[in-house]
XYZ file of C-alpha atoms in Angstrom:
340
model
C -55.591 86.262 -0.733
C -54.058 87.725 -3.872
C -50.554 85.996 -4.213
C -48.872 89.356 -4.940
C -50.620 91.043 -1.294
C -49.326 87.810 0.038
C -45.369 87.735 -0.730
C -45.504 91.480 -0.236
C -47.037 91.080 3.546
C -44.093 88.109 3.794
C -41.363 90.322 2.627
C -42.508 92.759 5.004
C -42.529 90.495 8.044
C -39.103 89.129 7.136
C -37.337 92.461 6.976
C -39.098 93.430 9.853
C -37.528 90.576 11.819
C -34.182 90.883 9.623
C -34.159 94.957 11.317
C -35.313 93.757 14.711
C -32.675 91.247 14.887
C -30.084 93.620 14.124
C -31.094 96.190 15.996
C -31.300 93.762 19.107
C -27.307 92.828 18.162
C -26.224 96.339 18.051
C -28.281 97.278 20.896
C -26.267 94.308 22.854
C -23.057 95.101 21.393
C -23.213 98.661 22.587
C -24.052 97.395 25.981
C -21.089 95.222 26.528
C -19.020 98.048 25.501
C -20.509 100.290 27.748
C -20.076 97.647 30.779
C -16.218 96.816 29.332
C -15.663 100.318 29.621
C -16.307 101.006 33.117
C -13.581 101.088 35.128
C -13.092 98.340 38.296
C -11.018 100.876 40.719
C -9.957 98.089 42.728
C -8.353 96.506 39.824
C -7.128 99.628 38.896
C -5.285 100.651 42.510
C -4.379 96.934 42.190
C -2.154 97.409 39.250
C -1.197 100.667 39.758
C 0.899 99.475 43.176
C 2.177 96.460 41.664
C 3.261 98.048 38.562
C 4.907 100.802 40.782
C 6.786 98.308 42.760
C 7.889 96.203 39.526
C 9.178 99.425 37.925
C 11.232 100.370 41.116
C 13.105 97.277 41.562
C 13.106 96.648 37.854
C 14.816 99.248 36.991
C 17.078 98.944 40.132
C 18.449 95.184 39.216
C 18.157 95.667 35.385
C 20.426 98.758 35.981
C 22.780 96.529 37.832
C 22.773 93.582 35.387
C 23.422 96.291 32.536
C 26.563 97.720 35.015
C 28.212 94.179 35.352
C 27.064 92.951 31.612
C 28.733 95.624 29.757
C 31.203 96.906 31.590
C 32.633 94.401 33.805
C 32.634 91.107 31.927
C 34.209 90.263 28.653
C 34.284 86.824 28.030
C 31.504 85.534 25.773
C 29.190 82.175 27.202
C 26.180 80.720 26.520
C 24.934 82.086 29.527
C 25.942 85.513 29.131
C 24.438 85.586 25.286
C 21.047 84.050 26.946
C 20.946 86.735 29.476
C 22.164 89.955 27.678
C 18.935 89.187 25.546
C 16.846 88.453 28.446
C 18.209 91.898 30.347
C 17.258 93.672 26.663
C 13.847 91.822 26.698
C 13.349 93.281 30.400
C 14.309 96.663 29.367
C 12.101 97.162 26.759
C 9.145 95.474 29.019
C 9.995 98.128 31.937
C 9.921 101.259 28.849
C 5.931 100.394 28.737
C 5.598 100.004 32.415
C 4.892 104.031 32.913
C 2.562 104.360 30.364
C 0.710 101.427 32.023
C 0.537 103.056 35.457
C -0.711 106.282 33.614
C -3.340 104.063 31.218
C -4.826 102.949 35.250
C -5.675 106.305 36.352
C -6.138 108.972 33.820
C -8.004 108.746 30.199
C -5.438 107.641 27.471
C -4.559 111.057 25.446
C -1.392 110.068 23.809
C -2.490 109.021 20.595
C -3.905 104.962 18.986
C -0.468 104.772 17.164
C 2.080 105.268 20.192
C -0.882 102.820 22.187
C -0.472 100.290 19.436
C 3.281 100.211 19.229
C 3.757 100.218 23.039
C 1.085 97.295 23.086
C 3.874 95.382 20.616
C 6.381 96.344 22.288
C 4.952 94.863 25.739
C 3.181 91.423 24.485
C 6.482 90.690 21.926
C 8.698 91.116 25.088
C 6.758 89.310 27.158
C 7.270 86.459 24.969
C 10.671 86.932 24.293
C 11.358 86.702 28.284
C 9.333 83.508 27.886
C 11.281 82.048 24.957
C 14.741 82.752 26.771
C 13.968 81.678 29.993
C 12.851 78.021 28.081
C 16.116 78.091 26.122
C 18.328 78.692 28.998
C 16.378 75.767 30.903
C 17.191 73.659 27.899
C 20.717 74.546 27.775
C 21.115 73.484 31.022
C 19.189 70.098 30.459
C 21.745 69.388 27.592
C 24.381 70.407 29.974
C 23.580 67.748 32.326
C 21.779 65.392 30.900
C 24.378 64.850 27.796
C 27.528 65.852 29.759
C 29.849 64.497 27.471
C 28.204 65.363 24.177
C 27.607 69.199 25.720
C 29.962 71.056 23.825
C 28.926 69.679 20.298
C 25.617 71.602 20.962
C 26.072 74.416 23.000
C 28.599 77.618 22.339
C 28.064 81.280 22.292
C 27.739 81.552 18.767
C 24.619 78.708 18.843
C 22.886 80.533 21.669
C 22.789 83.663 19.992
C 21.763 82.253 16.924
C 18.667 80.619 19.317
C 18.215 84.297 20.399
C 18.263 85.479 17.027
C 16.185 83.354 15.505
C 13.037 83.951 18.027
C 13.819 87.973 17.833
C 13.477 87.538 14.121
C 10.206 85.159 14.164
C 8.622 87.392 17.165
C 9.158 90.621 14.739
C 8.174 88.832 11.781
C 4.696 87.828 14.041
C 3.665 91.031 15.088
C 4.267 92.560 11.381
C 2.252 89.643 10.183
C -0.655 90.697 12.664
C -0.480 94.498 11.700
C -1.219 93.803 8.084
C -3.368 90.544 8.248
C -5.379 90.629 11.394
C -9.137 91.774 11.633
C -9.615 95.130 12.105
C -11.459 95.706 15.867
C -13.095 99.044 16.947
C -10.958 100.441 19.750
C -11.210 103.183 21.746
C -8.856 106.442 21.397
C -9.236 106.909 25.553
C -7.736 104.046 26.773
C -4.894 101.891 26.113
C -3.853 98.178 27.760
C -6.997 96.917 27.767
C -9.401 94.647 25.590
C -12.987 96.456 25.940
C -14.516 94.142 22.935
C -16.727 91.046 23.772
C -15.133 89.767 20.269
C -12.798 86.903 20.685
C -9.505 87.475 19.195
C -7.986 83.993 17.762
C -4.388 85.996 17.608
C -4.462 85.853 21.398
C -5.541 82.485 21.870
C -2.693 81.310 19.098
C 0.158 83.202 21.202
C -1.274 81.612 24.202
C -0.869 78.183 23.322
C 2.827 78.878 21.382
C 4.001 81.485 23.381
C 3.328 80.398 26.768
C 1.581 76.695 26.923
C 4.563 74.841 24.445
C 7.185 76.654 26.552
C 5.621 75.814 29.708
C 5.768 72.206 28.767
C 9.176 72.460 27.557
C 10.095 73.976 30.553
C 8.662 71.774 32.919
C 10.098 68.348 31.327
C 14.039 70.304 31.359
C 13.267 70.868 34.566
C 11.579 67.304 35.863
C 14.939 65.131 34.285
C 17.537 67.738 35.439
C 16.263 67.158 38.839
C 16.045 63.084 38.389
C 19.426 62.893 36.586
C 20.540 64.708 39.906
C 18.783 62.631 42.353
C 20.631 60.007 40.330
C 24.032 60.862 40.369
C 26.291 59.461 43.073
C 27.307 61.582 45.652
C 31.643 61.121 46.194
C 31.269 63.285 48.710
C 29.361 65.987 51.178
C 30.545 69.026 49.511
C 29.256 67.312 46.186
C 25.950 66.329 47.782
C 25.429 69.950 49.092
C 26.718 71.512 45.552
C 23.522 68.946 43.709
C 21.227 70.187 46.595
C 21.970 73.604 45.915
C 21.458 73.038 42.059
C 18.305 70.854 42.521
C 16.620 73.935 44.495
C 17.570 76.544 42.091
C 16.051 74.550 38.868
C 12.819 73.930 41.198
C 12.741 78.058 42.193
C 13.268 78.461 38.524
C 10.295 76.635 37.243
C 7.732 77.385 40.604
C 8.468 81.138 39.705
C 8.242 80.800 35.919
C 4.763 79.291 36.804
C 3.413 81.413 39.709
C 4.586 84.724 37.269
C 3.066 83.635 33.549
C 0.557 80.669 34.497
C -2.247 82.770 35.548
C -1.574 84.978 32.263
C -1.802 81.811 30.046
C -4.745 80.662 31.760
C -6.607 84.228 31.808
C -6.364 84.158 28.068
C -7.456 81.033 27.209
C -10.558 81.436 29.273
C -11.191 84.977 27.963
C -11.298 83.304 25.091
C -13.631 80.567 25.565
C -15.909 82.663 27.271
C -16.295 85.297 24.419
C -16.254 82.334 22.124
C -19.463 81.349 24.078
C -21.072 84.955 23.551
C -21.792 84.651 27.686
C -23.521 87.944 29.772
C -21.018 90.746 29.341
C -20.985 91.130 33.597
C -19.546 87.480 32.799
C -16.858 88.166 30.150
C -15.662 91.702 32.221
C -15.339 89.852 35.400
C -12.616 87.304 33.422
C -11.272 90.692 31.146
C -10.227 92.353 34.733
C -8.810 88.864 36.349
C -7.028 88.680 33.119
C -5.470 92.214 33.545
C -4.175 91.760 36.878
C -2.773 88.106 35.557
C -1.345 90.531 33.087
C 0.311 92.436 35.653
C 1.489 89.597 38.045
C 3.329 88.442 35.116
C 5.493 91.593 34.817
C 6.576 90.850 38.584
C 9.045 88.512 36.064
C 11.032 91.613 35.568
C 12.421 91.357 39.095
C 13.070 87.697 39.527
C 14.925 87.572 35.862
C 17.573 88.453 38.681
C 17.364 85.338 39.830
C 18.787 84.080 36.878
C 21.760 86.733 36.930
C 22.430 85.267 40.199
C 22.430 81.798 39.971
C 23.224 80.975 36.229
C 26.035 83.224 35.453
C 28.700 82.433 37.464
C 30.885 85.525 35.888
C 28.308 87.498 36.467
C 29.460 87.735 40.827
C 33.485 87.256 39.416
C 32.764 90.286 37.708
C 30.826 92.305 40.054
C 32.881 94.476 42.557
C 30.171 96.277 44.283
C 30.283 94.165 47.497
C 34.247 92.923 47.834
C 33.885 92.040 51.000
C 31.506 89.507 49.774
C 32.922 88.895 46.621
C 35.412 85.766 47.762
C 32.632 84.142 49.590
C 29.661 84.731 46.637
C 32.020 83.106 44.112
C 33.005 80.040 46.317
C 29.152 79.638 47.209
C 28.128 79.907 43.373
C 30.910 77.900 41.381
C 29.632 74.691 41.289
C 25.699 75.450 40.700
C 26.303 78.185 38.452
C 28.288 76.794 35.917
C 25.474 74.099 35.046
């Protein structure tokens, strides 16, 4: 065979396979987008009721914390910095919540730009609500752990400067991501939800540092509060009752912080695997829709942040004269517990 007929017939074949190749990719790629952007309708009714029922009583306790936390106290503590920036956190988490509900049921016509900055707004607040409710669990661990050494380390002024310093590096992250992350294709009709078989590292990154190093962090403060407790001697009933009481709320703490943001942490880190993997699209929706209803469980957070109000600040019920009939008895019940 001539050589020249020869390479030409090669060159042929290869760009023949090249063009087949990538027309089988593209051909795949379309797919998965076409399966990613079917809708699940259970999932959607799903999130749509929870959602509903977060925003209700979110707004209802938040709107109760903001009553008592700007109008009714005025001294400055560590607690009350940690939670004025947890109810803020909370506040701007609930401002996304109707958009949310509305990206479930109808086709997203409000524009990419307001979708983008209300998808910042809802994963930076997330993490801020993570962040605080890991410092406050660390303040108390100094707090009892290092009684005596306590107020070399904690004050009002240090706490906020804690707060201030994650706002900051949380800001400075998602500005960072606008300007340096890979740009994906998204689609203009919906909003709040990945519909890209492309692995995003970003999300695997603020998995591990936003939610798995917490969650560690978290758990440990937790763990030696409750064996330095178990430890100390008891001088008398009331004081046995008082640890008791303290001892369950740390362990309510930490079961709710996991039940809330574990299956979130989790969802992601899977999602990611799996796309990592390039497995069947059915494969990598079925873990995109689990991971959008871990999304939602997590907001339930909103609510039980009330928890906190109610068992961490202790002038948070000394303030509050909505209930004075109860207000004697809700401030001898929460002195002792509450000002750990």
């Amino acid at each position: 065979m001539d050589p020249k007929i020869y390479i030409t017939v090669a060159s042929s074949t290869v760009s023949s396979s090249t063009l087949f190749s990538s027309n089988t990719g593209n051909l795949s790629s379309q797919n998965c987008t076409h399966i990613f952007s079917i809708r699940n309708q259970a999932v959607d009714l799903f999130l749509m009721i929870l959602l509903t029922f977060v925003m209700v009583l979110g707004v209802l306790f938040n709107t109760l914390a903001i009553w008592v936390f700007c109008f009714k106290m005025k001294k400055w503590t560590e607690a009350r910095v940690f939670m004025m920036n947890l109810l803020l956190s909370d506040c701007c988490l609930l401002f996304t919540i109707p958009f949310r509900i509305y990206a479930t049921q109808e086709t997203w016509e409000l524009g990419s730009t307001f979708c983008n900055a209300l998808l910042s707004m809802y994963f930076m607040n997330t993490y801020m609500g993570i962040a605080i409710i890991t410092l406050i669990s660390v303040d108390r661990y100094v707090a009892i752990k290092f009684p005596l050494r306590a107020r070399a380390f904690r004050s009002p002024k240090k706490a906020a400067t804690a707060c201030g310093v994650i706002w900051l590096l949380l800001i400075a992250t998602r500005i960072f991501i606008k300007f340096t992350a890979d740009r994906i294709s998204t689609d203009p009709s919906t909003c709040f939800r990945k519909h890209s078989e492309r692995p995003l590292k970003r999300a695997l990154y603020f998995s591990i540092l936003g939610f798995c190093v917490p969650m560690l962090i978290l758990t440990f403060c937790s763990i030696e509060i409750i064996r330095t407790l178990n430890k100390k001697n008891k001088l008398s009933v009331t004081e046995e009752k008082d640890i008791q009481k303290t001892i369950n709320i740390v362990s309510t703490n930490l079961i709710i912080f996991l039940l809330c943001f574990l299956p979130f942490g989790i969802g992601n880190i899977v999602r990611f695997v799996l796309e990592s993997l390039m497995l069947e699209c059915s494969v990598l929706k079925a873990i995109n829709d689990f991971s959008l209803c871990a999304q939602g469980i997590s907001d339930i957070n909103c609510c039980l942040d009330s928890l906190c109000y109610y068992f961490v600040a202790k002038e948070f019920w000394e303030s509050a004269s909505l209930f004075p009939n109860f207000k004697k008895q809700l401030i001898q019940d929460q002195t002792q517990e509450s000002s750990i």
